[in-house]
PDB file of C-alpha atoms and ligand atoms in Angstrom:
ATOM      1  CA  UNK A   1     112.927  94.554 126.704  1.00  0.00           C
ATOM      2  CA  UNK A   2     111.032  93.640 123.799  1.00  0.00           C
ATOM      3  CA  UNK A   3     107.910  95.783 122.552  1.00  0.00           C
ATOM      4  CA  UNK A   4     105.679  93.417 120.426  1.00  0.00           C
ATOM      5  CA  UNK A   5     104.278  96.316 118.191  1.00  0.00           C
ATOM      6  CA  UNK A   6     105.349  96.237 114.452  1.00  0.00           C
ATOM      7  CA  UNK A   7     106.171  99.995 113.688  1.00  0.00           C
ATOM      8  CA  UNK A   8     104.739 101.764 110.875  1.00  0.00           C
ATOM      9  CA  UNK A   9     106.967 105.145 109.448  1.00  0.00           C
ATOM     10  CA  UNK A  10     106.305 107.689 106.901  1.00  0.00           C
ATOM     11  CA  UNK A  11     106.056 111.235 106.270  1.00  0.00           C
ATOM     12  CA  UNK A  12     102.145 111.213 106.150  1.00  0.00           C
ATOM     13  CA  UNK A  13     101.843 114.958 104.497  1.00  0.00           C
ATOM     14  CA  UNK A  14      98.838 114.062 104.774  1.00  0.00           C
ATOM     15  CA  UNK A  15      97.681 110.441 105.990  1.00  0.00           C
ATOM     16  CA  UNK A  16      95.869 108.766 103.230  1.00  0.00           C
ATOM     17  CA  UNK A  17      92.974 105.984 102.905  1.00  0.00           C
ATOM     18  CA  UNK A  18      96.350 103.798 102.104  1.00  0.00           C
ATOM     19  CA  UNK A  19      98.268 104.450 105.085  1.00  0.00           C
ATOM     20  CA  UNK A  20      95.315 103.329 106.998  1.00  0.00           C
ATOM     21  CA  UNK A  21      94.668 100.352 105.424  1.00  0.00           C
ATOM     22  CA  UNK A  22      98.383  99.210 105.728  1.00  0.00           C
ATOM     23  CA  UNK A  23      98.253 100.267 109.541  1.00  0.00           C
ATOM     24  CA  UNK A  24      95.330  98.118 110.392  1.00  0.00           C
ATOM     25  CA  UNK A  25      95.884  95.682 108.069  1.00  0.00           C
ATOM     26  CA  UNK A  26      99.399  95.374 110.425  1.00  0.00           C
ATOM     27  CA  UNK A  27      97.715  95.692 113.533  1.00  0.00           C
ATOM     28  CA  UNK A  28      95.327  92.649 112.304  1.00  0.00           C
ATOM     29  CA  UNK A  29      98.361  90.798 111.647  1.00  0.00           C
ATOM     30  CA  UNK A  30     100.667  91.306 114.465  1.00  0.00           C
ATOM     31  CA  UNK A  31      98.145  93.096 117.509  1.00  0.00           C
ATOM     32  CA  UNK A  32      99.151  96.179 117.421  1.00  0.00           C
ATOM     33  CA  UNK A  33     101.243  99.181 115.938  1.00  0.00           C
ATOM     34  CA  UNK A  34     103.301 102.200 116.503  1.00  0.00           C
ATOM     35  CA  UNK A  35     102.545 104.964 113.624  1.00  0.00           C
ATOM     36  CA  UNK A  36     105.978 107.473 113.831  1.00  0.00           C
ATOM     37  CA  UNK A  37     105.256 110.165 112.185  1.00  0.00           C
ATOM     38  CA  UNK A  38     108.982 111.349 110.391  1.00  0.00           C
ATOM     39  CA  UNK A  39     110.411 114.702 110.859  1.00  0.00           C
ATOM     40  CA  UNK A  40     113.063 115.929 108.435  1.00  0.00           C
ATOM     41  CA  UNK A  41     114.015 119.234 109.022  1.00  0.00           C
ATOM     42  CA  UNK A  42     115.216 119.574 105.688  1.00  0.00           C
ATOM     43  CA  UNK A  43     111.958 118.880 104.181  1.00  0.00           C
ATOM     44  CA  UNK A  44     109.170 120.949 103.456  1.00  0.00           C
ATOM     45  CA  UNK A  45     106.018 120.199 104.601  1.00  0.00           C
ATOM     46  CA  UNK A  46     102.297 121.077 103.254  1.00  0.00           C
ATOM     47  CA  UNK A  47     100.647 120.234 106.100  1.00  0.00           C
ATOM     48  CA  UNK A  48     104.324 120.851 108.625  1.00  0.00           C
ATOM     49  CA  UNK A  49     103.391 120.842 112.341  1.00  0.00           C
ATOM     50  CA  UNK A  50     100.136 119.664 111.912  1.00  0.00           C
ATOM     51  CA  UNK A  51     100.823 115.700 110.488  1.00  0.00           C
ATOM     52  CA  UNK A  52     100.764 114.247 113.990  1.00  0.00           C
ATOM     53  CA  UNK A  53      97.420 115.605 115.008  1.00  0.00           C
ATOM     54  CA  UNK A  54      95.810 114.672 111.667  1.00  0.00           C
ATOM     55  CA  UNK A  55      97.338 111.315 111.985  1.00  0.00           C
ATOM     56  CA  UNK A  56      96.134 111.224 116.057  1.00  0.00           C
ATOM     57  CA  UNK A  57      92.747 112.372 114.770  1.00  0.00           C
ATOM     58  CA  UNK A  58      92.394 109.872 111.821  1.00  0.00           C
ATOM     59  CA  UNK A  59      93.422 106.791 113.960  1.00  0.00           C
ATOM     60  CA  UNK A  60      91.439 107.665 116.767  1.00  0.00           C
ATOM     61  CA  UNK A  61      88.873 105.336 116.810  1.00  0.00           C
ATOM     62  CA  UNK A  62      90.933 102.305 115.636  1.00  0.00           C
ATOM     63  CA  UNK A  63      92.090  99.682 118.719  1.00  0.00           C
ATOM     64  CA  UNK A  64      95.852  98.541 119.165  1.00  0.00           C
ATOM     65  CA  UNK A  65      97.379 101.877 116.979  1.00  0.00           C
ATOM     66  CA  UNK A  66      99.094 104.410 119.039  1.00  0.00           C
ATOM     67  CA  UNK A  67     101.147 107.196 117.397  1.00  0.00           C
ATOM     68  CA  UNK A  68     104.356 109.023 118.037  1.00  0.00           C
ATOM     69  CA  UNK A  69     106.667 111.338 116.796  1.00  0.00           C
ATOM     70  CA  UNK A  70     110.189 110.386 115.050  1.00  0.00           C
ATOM     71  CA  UNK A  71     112.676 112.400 115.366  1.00  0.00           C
ATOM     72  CA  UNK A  72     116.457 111.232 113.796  1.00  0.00           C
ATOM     73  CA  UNK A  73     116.585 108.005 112.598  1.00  0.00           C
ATOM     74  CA  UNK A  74     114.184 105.361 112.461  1.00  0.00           C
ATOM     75  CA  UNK A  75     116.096 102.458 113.656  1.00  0.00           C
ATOM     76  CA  UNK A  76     117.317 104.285 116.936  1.00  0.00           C
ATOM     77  CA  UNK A  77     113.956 105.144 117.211  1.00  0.00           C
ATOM     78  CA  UNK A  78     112.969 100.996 117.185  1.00  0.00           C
ATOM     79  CA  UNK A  79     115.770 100.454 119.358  1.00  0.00           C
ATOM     80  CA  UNK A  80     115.106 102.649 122.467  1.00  0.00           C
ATOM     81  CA  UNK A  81     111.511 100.980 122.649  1.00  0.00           C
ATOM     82  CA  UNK A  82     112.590  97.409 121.933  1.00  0.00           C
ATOM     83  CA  UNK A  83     111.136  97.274 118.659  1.00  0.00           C
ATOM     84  CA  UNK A  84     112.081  94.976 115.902  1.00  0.00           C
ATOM     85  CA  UNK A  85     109.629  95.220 113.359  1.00  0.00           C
ATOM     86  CA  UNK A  86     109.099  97.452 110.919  1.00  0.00           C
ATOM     87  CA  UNK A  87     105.726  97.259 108.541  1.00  0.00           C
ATOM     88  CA  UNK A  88     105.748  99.084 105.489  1.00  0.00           C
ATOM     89  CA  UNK A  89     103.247  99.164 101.910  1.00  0.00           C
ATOM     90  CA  UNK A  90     104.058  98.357  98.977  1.00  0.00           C
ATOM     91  CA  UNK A  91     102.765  99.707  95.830  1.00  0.00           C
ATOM     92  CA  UNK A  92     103.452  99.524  92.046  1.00  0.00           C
ATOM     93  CA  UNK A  93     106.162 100.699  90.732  1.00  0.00           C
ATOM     94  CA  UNK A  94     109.236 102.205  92.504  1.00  0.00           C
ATOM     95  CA  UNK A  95     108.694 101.435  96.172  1.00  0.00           C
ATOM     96  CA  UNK A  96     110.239  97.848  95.656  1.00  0.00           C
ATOM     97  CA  UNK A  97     113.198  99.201  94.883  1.00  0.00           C
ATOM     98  CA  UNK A  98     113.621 101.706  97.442  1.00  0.00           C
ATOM     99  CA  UNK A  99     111.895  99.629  99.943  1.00  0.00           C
ATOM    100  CA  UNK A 100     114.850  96.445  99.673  1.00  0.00           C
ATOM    101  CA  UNK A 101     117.285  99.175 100.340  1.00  0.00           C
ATOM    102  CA  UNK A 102     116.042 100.620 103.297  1.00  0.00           C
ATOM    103  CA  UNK A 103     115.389  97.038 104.779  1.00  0.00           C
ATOM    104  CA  UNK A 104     118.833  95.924 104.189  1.00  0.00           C
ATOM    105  CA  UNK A 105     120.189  99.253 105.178  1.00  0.00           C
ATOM    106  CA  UNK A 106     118.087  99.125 108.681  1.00  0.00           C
ATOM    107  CA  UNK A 107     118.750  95.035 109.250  1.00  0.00           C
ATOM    108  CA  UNK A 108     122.533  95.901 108.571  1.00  0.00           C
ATOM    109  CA  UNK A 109     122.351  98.543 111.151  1.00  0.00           C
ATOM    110  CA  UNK A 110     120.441  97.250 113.788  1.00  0.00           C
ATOM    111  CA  UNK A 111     119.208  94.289 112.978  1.00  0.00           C
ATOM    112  CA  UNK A 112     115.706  95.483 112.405  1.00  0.00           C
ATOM    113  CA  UNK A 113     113.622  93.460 110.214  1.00  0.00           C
ATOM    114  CA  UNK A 114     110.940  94.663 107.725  1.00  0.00           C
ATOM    115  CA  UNK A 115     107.654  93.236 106.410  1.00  0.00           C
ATOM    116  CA  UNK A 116     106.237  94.780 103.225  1.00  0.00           C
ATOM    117  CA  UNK A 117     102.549  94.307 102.757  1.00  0.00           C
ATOM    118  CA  UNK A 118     101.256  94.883  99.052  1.00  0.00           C
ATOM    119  CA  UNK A 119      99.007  97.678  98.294  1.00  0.00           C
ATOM    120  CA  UNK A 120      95.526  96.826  98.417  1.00  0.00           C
ATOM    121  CA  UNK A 121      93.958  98.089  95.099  1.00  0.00           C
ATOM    122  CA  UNK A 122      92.059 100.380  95.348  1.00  0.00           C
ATOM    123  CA  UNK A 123      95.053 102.230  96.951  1.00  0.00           C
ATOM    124  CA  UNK A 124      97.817 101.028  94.510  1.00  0.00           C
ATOM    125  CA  UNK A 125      99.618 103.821  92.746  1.00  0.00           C
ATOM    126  CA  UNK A 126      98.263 106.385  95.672  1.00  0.00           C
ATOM    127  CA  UNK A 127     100.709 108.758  96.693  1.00  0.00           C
ATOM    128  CA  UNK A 128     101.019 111.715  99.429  1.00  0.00           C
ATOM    129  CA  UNK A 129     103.240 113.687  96.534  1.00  0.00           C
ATOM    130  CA  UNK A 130     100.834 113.077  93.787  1.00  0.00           C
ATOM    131  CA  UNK A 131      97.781 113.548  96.165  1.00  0.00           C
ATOM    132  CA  UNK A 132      99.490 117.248  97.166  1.00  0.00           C
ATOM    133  CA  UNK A 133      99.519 118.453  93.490  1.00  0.00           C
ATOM    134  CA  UNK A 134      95.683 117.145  92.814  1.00  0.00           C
ATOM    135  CA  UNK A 135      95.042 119.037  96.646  1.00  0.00           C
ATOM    136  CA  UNK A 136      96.571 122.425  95.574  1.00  0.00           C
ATOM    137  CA  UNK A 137      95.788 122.161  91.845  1.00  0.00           C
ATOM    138  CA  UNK A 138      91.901 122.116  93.097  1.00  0.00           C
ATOM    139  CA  UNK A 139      91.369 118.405  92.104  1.00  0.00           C
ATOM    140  CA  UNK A 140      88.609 116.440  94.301  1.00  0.00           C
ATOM    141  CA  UNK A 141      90.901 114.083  96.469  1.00  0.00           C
ATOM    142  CA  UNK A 142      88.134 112.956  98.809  1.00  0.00           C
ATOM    143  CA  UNK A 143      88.069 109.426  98.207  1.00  0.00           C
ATOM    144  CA  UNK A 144      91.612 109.169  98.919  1.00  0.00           C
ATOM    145  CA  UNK A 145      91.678 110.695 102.782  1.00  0.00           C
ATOM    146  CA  UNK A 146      90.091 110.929 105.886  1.00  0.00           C
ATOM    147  CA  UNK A 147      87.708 113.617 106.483  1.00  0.00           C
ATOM    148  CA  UNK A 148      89.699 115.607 108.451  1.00  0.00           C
ATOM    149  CA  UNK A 149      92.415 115.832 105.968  1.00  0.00           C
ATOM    150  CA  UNK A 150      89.988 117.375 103.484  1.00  0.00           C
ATOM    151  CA  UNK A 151      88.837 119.709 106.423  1.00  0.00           C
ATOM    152  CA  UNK A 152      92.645 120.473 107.755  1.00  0.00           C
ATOM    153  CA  UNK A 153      93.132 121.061 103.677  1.00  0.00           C
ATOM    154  CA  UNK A 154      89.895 123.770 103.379  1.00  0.00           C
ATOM    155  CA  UNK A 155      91.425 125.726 106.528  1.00  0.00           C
ATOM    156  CA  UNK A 156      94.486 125.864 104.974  1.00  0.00           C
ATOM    157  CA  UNK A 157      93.431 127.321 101.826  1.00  0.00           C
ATOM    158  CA  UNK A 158      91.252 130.004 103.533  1.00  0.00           C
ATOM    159  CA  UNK A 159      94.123 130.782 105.891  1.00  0.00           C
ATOM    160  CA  UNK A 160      95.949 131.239 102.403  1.00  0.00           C
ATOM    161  CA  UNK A 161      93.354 132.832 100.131  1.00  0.00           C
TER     162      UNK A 161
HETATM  163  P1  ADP B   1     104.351 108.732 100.349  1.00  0.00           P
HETATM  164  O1  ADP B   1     102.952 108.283 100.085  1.00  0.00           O
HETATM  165  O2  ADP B   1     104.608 110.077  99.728  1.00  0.00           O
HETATM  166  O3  ADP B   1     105.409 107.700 100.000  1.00  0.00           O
HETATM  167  P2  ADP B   1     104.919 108.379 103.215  1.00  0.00           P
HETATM  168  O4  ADP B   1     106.374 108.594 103.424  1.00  0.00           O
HETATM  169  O5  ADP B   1     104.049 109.008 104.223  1.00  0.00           O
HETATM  170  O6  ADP B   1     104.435 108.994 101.879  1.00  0.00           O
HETATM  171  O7  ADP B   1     104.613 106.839 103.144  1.00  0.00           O
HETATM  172  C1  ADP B   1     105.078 106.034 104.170  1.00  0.00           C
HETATM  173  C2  ADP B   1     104.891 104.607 103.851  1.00  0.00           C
HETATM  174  O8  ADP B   1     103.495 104.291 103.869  1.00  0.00           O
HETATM  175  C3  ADP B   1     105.341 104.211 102.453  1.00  0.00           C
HETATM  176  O9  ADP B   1     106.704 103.922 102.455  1.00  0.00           O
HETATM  177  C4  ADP B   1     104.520 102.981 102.214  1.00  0.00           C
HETATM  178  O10 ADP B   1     105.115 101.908 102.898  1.00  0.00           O
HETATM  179  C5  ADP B   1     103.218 103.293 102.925  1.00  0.00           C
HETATM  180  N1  ADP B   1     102.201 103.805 102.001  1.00  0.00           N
HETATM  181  C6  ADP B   1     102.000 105.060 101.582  1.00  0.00           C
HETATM  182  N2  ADP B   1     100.955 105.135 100.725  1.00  0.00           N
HETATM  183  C7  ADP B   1     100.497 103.878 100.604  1.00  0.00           C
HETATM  184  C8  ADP B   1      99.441 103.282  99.849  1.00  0.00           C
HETATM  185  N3  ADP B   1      98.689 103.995  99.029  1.00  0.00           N
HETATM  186  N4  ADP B   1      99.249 101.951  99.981  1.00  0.00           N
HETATM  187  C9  ADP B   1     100.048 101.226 100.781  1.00  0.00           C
HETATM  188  N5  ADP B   1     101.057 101.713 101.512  1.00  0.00           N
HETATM  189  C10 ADP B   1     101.284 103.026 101.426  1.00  0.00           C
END
Protein backbone atom coordinates (compact mmCIF):
# COMPACT_ATOMS: atom_id res chain seq x y z
CA UNK A 1 0.00 0.00 0.00
CA UNK A 2 1.03 3.38 -0.62
CA UNK A 3 1.96 5.88 2.34
CA UNK A 4 1.50 9.49 0.98
CA UNK A 5 4.22 11.02 3.35
CA UNK A 6 7.43 12.35 1.60
CA UNK A 7 10.31 11.09 3.94
CA UNK A 8 12.86 13.29 5.25
CA UNK A 9 16.57 11.43 6.36
CA UNK A 10 19.61 12.67 7.97
CA UNK A 11 21.88 12.21 10.74
CA UNK A 12 20.51 15.29 12.72
CA UNK A 13 23.64 15.40 15.37
CA UNK A 14 21.84 17.80 16.31
CA UNK A 15 18.57 19.03 14.38
CA UNK A 16 19.11 22.48 13.16
CA UNK A 17 16.81 25.69 12.35
CA UNK A 18 17.52 24.18 8.60
CA UNK A 19 16.30 20.81 9.02
CA UNK A 20 13.15 22.31 10.24
CA UNK A 21 12.53 24.56 7.73
CA UNK A 22 13.07 21.85 4.97
CA UNK A 23 10.68 19.47 7.03
CA UNK A 24 7.81 21.84 7.10
CA UNK A 25 8.49 23.44 4.17
CA UNK A 26 7.84 19.48 2.80
CA UNK A 27 5.01 18.90 4.87
CA UNK A 28 3.45 22.31 3.31
CA UNK A 29 4.09 20.89 0.05
CA UNK A 30 3.07 17.36 0.11
CA UNK A 31 0.76 17.04 3.77
CA UNK A 32 2.83 15.44 5.68
CA UNK A 33 6.33 13.82 6.54
CA UNK A 34 8.26 11.05 8.05
CA UNK A 35 11.64 12.49 9.78
CA UNK A 36 14.09 9.02 10.06
CA UNK A 37 16.50 9.74 12.08
CA UNK A 38 19.88 7.57 10.55
CA UNK A 39 21.83 5.24 12.62
CA UNK A 40 25.31 4.24 11.49
CA UNK A 41 26.97 2.23 13.81
CA UNK A 42 30.14 3.12 12.45
CA UNK A 43 29.71 6.68 13.14
CA UNK A 44 30.33 8.65 16.02
CA UNK A 45 27.89 10.63 17.41
CA UNK A 46 28.00 14.01 19.65
CA UNK A 47 24.77 13.89 20.69
CA UNK A 48 24.54 9.44 20.03
CA UNK A 49 21.35 8.04 21.63
CA UNK A 50 19.85 11.12 22.25
CA UNK A 51 19.09 12.54 18.30
CA UNK A 52 15.63 11.00 18.23
CA UNK A 53 14.33 12.60 21.36
CA UNK A 54 15.79 16.01 20.45
CA UNK A 55 14.33 15.62 17.07
CA UNK A 56 10.73 14.24 18.85
CA UNK A 57 11.07 17.25 21.15
CA UNK A 58 11.86 19.92 18.45
CA UNK A 59 8.98 18.79 16.09
CA UNK A 60 6.56 18.46 18.67
CA UNK A 61 4.34 21.07 18.16
CA UNK A 62 4.40 21.02 14.32
CA UNK A 63 1.08 19.12 12.55
CA UNK A 64 1.53 16.30 9.81
CA UNK A 65 5.54 15.42 11.02
CA UNK A 66 5.94 12.20 12.77
CA UNK A 67 9.43 10.77 13.43
CA UNK A 68 11.10 7.41 13.41
CA UNK A 69 14.13 5.68 13.68
CA UNK A 70 16.26 4.25 10.55
CA UNK A 71 18.01 1.58 10.96
CA UNK A 72 19.99 -0.09 7.58
CA UNK A 73 19.24 1.42 4.58
CA UNK A 74 17.06 4.09 3.68
CA UNK A 75 15.31 2.77 0.72
CA UNK A 76 14.23 -0.57 2.54
CA UNK A 77 13.23 1.61 5.06
CA UNK A 78 10.69 3.57 2.25
CA UNK A 79 9.78 0.33 1.01
CA UNK A 80 8.33 -1.56 4.05
CA UNK A 81 5.97 1.57 4.65
CA UNK A 82 5.03 2.17 1.02
CA UNK A 83 6.91 5.20 0.68
CA UNK A 84 8.15 6.71 -2.48
CA UNK A 85 9.31 9.98 -1.77
CA UNK A 86 12.16 11.15 -0.45
CA UNK A 87 12.62 15.16 0.44
CA UNK A 88 15.92 16.36 0.96
CA UNK A 89 17.77 20.31 1.25
CA UNK A 90 19.88 21.60 -0.70
CA UNK A 91 22.51 24.00 0.10
CA UNK A 92 25.56 25.69 -1.54
CA UNK A 93 28.18 24.03 -2.41
CA UNK A 94 28.77 20.22 -2.28
CA UNK A 95 25.36 18.76 -1.51
CA UNK A 96 24.43 18.89 -5.33
CA UNK A 97 26.83 16.67 -6.03
CA UNK A 98 26.37 14.17 -3.47
CA UNK A 99 22.72 14.66 -3.48
CA UNK A 100 22.33 13.45 -7.64
CA UNK A 101 24.17 10.41 -6.53
CA UNK A 102 22.22 9.26 -3.84
CA UNK A 103 18.95 9.94 -5.91
CA UNK A 104 20.09 7.95 -8.77
CA UNK A 105 21.60 5.39 -6.52
CA UNK A 106 18.08 5.04 -4.47
CA UNK A 107 15.73 5.37 -7.91
CA UNK A 108 18.10 2.61 -9.40
CA UNK A 109 17.47 0.51 -6.42
CA UNK A 110 14.07 0.84 -5.66
CA UNK A 111 12.66 3.10 -7.62
CA UNK A 112 12.43 5.78 -5.02
CA UNK A 113 12.25 9.21 -6.21
CA UNK A 114 13.80 12.36 -4.60
CA UNK A 115 12.82 16.04 -4.42
CA UNK A 116 15.55 18.51 -3.41
CA UNK A 117 14.29 21.75 -2.01
CA UNK A 118 16.94 24.70 -1.99
CA UNK A 119 18.16 26.06 1.18
CA UNK A 120 16.33 28.91 2.35
CA UNK A 121 18.95 31.66 3.18
CA UNK A 122 19.27 32.32 6.07
CA UNK A 123 20.14 28.57 6.47
CA UNK A 124 22.38 28.19 3.34
CA UNK A 125 25.88 27.01 4.10
CA UNK A 126 24.50 25.65 7.73
CA UNK A 127 25.89 22.50 8.66
CA UNK A 128 25.48 19.86 11.68
CA UNK A 129 29.56 19.24 11.23
CA UNK A 130 30.44 22.84 11.17
CA UNK A 131 27.74 23.69 13.85
CA UNK A 132 29.58 20.75 16.22
CA UNK A 133 33.03 22.48 16.05
CA UNK A 134 31.43 26.19 16.81
CA UNK A 135 29.27 23.95 19.81
CA UNK A 136 32.45 22.42 21.39
CA UNK A 137 34.87 25.23 20.46
CA UNK A 138 32.45 27.52 22.83
CA UNK A 139 31.04 29.55 19.85
CA UNK A 140 27.30 30.98 20.38
CA UNK A 141 25.25 28.65 17.96
CA UNK A 142 21.84 29.76 19.20
CA UNK A 143 20.40 31.16 16.24
CA UNK A 144 21.04 28.11 14.40
CA UNK A 145 18.92 25.41 16.75
CA UNK A 146 16.09 24.79 18.70
CA UNK A 147 16.18 25.51 22.27
CA UNK A 148 16.47 22.28 23.41
CA UNK A 149 19.49 21.55 21.43
CA UNK A 150 21.30 24.40 23.18
CA UNK A 151 19.87 22.93 26.53
CA UNK A 152 20.67 19.03 25.55
CA UNK A 153 24.27 20.82 24.54
CA UNK A 154 24.74 22.70 28.30
CA UNK A 155 23.94 19.17 30.01
CA UNK A 156 26.33 17.66 28.06
CA UNK A 157 29.11 19.86 28.82
CA UNK A 158 28.43 19.79 32.61
CA UNK A 159 28.10 16.01 32.45
CA UNK A 160 31.68 16.47 30.81
CA UNK A 161 33.30 19.31 32.75
P1 LIG B 1 24.44 17.62 7.84
O1 LIG B 1 23.88 18.98 8.13
O2 LIG B 1 25.72 17.39 8.60
O3 LIG B 1 24.55 17.30 6.36
P2 LIG B 1 22.27 15.65 8.13
O4 LIG B 1 22.77 14.35 7.61
O5 LIG B 1 21.52 15.56 9.39
O6 LIG B 1 23.44 16.61 8.47
O7 LIG B 1 21.40 16.36 7.04
C1 LIG B 1 20.36 15.65 6.46
C2 LIG B 1 19.78 16.38 5.32
O8 LIG B 1 19.08 17.53 5.80
C3 LIG B 1 20.80 16.95 4.35
O9 LIG B 1 21.15 15.98 3.41
C4 LIG B 1 20.03 18.07 3.73
O10 LIG B 1 19.16 17.53 2.77
C5 LIG B 1 19.17 18.57 4.87
N1 LIG B 1 19.77 19.74 5.53
C6 LIG B 1 20.68 19.77 6.51
N2 LIG B 1 20.98 21.04 6.85
C7 LIG B 1 20.24 21.82 6.05
C8 LIG B 1 20.11 23.24 5.90
N3 LIG B 1 20.83 24.08 6.61
N4 LIG B 1 19.23 23.69 4.98
C9 LIG B 1 18.53 22.83 4.22
N5 LIG B 1 18.61 21.49 4.31
C10 LIG B 1 19.45 20.99 5.21
Amino acid sequence: MTDARVLCPGSFDPITLGHMDIIVRARDLFGSVLVGVGRNNQKKYLFGEQRIELVREALADIDGVEVEEIDGLLVDFAAARGITTVVKGLRFGADFDFELQMAHMNRGLTGLETVLLPASADYLTLSSTILRQVMQLGGDFSRYVPANVERAFERLRERSA
